[in-house]
Coordinates of C-alpha atoms in Angstrom, one line a residue:
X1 CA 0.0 0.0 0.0
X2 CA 1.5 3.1 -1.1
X3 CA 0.9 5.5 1.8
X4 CA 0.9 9.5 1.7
X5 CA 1.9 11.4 4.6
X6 CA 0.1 14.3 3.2
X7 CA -2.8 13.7 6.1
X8 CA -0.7 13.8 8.7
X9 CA 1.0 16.8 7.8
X10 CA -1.6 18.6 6.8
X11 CA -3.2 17.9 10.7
X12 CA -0.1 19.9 11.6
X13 CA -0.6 23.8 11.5
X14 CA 1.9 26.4 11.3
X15 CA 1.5 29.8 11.6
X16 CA 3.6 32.5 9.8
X17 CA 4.4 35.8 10.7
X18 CA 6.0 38.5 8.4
X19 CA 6.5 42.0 7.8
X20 CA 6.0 43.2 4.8
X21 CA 5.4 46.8 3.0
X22 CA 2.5 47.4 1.6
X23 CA -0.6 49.5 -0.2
X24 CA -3.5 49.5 1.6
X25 CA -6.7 50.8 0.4
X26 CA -10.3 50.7 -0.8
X27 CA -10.4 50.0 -4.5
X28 CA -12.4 52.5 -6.6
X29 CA -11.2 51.8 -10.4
X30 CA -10.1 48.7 -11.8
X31 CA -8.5 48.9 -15.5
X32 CA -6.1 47.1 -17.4
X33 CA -4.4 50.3 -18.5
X34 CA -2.2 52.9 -16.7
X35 CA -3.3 56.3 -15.6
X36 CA -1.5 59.5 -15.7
X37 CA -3.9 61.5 -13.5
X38 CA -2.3 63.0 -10.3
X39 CA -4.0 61.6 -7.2
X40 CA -4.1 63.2 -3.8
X41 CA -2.2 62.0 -1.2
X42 CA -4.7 59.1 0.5
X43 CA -5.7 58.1 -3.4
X44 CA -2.5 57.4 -5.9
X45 CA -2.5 54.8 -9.3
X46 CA -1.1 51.5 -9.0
X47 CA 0.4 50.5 -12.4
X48 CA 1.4 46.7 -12.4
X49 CA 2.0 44.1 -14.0
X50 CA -0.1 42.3 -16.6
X51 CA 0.4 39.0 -14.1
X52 CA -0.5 40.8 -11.3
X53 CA -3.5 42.0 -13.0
X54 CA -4.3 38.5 -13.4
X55 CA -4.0 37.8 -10.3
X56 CA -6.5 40.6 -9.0
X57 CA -9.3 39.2 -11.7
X58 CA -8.9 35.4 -10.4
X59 CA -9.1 36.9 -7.0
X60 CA -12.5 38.6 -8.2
X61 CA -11.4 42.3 -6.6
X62 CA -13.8 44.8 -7.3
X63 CA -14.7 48.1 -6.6
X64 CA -15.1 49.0 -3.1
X65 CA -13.1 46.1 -1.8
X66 CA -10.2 47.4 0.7
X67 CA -7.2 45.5 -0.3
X68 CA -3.3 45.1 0.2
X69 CA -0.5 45.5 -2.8
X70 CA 3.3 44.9 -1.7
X71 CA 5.8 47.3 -2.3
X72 CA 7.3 45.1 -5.0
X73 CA 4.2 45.3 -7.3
X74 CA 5.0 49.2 -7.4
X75 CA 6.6 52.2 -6.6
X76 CA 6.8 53.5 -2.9
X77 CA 4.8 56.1 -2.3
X78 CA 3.0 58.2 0.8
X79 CA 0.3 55.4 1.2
X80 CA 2.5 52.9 1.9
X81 CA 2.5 51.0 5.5
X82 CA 4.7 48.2 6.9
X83 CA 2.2 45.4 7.9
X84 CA 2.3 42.0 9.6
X85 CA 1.2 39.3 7.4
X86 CA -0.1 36.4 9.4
X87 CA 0.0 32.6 6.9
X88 CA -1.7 29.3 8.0
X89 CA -0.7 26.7 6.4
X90 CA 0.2 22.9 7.1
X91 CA 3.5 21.0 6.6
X92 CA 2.3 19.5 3.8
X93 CA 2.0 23.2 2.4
X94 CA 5.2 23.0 2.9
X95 CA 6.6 19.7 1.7
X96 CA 5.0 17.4 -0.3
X97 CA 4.3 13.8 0.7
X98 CA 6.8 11.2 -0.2
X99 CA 4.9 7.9 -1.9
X100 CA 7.8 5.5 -0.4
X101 CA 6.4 3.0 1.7
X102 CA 9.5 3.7 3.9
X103 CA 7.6 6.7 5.0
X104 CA 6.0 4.7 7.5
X105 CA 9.0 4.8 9.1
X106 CA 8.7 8.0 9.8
X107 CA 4.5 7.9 10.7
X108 CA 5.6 4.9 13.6
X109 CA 8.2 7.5 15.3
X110 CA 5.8 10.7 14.8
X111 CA 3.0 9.2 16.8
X112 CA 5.8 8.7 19.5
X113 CA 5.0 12.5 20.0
X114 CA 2.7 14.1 22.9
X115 CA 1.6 16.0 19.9
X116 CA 0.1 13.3 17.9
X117 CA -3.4 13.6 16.5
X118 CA -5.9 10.8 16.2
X119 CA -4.4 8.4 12.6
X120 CA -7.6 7.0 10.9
X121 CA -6.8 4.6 8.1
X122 CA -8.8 3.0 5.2
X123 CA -7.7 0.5 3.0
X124 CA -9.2 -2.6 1.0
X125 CA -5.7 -4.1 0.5
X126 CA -5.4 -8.0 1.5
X127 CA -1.5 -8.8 1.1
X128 CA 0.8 -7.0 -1.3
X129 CA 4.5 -7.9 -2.1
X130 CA 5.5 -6.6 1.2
X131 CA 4.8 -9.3 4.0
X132 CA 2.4 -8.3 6.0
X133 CA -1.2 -7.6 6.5
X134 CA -2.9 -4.8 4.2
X135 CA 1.1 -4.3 3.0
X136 CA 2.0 -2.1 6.8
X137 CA 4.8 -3.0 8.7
X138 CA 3.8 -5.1 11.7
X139 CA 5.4 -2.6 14.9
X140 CA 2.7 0.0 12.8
X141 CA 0.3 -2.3 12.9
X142 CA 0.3 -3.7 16.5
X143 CA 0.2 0.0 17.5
X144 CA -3.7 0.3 15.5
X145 CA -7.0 -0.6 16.7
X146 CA -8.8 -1.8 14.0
X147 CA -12.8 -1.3 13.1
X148 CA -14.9 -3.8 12.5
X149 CA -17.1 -2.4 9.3
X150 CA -20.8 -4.4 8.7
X151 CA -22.0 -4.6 5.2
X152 CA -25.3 -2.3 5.0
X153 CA -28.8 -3.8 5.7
X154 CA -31.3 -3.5 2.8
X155 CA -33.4 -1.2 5.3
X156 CA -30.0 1.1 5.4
X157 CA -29.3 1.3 1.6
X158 CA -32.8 2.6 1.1
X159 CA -32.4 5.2 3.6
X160 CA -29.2 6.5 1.9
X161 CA -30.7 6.0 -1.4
X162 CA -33.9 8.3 -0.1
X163 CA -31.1 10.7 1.5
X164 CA -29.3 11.4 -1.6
X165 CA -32.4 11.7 -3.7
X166 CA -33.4 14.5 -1.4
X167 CA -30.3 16.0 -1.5
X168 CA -31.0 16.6 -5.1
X169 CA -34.5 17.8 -5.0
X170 CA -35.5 14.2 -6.4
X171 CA -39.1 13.5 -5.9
X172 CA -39.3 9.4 -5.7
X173 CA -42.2 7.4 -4.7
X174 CA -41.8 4.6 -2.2
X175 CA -42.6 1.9 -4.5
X176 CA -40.1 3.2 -7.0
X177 CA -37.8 3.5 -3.7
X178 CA -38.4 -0.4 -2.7
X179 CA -37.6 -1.2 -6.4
X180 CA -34.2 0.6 -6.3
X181 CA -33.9 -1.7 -3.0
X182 CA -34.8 -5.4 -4.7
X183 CA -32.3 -4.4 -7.6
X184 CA -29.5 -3.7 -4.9
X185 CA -30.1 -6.6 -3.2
X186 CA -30.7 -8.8 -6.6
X187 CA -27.0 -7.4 -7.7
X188 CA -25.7 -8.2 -4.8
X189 CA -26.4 -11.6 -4.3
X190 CA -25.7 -12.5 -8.0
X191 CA -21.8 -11.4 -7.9
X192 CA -21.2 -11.6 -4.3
X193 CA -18.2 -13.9 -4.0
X194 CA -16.8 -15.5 -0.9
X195 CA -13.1 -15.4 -1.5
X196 CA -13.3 -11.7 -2.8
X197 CA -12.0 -9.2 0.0
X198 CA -14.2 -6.6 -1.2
X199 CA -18.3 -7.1 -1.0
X200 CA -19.8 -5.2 -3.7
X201 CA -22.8 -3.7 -1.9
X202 CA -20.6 -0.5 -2.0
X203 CA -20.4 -0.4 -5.5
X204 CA -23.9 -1.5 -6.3
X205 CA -25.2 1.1 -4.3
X206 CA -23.6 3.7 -5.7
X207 CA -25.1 2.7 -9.2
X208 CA -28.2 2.9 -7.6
X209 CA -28.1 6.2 -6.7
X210 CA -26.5 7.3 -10.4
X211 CA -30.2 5.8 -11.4
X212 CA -31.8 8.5 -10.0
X213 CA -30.7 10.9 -12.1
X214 CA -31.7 9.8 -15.5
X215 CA -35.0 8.5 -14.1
X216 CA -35.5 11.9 -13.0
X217 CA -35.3 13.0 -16.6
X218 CA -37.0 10.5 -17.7
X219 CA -40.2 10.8 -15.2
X220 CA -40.4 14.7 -16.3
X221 CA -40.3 13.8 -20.3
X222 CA -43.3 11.7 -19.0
X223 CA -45.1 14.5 -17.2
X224 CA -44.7 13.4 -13.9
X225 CA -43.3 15.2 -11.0
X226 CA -41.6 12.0 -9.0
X227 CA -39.9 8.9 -10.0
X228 CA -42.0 5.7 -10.2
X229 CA -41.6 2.4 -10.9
X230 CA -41.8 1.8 -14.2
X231 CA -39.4 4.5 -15.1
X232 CA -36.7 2.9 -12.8
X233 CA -37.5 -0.2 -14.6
X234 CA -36.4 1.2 -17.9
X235 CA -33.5 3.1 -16.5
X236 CA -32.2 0.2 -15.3
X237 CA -32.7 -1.5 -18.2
X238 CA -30.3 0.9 -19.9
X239 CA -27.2 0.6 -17.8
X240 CA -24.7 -1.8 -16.2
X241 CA -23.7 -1.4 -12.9
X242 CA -19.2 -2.3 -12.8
X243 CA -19.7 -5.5 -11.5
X244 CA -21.9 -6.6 -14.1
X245 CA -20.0 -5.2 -16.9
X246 CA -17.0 -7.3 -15.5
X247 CA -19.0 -10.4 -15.4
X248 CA -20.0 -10.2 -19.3
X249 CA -16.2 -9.0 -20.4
X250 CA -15.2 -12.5 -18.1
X251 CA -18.1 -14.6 -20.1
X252 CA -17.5 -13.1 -23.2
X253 CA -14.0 -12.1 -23.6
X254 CA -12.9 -14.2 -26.6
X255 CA -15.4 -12.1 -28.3
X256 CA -13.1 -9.0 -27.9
X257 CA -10.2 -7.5 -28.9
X258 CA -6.9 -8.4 -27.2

């Protein structure tokens, strides 16, 4: 398993302070080109650079905002004010993670420290070419607790299929709801497989839930203001969840190109 560090070093803050010179002001014109006009003393042009200018548009700074140009984007003038900068940012800000598995080297010695957050790992890994379980070096792994994770009931995926529909604004009915269900649970038990390390109730639910969608579409083509029934029926009747497709290519693969 080919670890990052980057979520353990981004749970590490750091906070930077620095001086710098800078304009500060409200903006009240914003143009590509230079001006020539004499300004009073609190108001003066800024000409800069076509990159800074850039920088100002992604930045979507508009009249009226008060903002803060360094000295280096212009000339000094009477506006001009030394303030402290504070940065938060995270180590891995600072250095990118390392995708040697020798890292976790360095993650068994860092959770030595008083400082040490709370490490939550995932993985679906069985054995990889290093010995071990899920491919982690055994002093890592006697230092773990790990979760026992339940497969989801068929009461459970049709409460996170209902969730996510009304997360959408999807209108469903229930029957159309208990259909979505049966065709879970019918997927399920046809390519569940014993010696497989990964269930696919996962993956069939989350092809379930990319149903509702196009039978969405499809009930309002029909006139109707919530998914029913027959419309999942024909949706589904389009598509091929993963683990399906993968059974036909395994059936059927001398009828394709190698």
């Amino acid at each position: 398993m080919r670890l990052r560090i980057q979520h353990w070093s981004g749970s590490a803050g750091l906070r930077i302070r620095e001086t710098k010179e800078v304009f500060e002001g409200e903006v009240t014109e914003l143009t590509p080109c230079e001006t020539e006009n004499p300004m009073e003393d609190m108001e003066r042009p800024s000409a800069i650079g076509p990159q800074h200018y850039e920088s100002l548009q992604k930045e979507r700074v508009e009249v009226g905002d008060v903002i803060y140009i360094e000295a280096n984007w212009s000339r000094k003038g009477r506006c001009s004010q030394e303030k402290e900068v504070i940065q938060d940012v995270t180590l891995h800000d600072l250095d990118v993670a390392t995708h040697d598995p020798r890292m976790l080297t360095y993650l068994h010695r860092a959770l030595e420290s008083s400082l040490a957050p709370i490490v939550i790992f995932a993985t679906t890994v069985g054995h990889r070419r290093c010995v071990s379980p899920h491919g982690i070096p055994l002093d890592l792994l006697d230092r773990v607790m790990i979760i026992r994770t339940m497969l989801y009931t068929p009461q459970e995926m049709k409460q996170i299929i209902k969730i996510r529909a009304q997360t959408e604004g999807i209108n469903i009915s229930e029957e159309a709801l208990n259909h979505l269900g049966e065709i879970v649970q019918g997927i399920i038990h046809s390519l569940c497989d014993k010696t497989s390390f990964r269930k696919p109730g996962c993956i069939v639910l989350m092809y379930s839930v990319q149903l509702l969608t196009p039978a969405n579409l499809l009930a309002k083509i029909n006139g109707k203001d919530s998914i029913e029934k027959e419309h999942v029926e024909e949706i589904n009747e389009l598509f091929y969840d993963a683990k399906s497709s993968a059974k036909i290519l395994a059936e059927q693969q001398e009828k394709y190109m190698k």
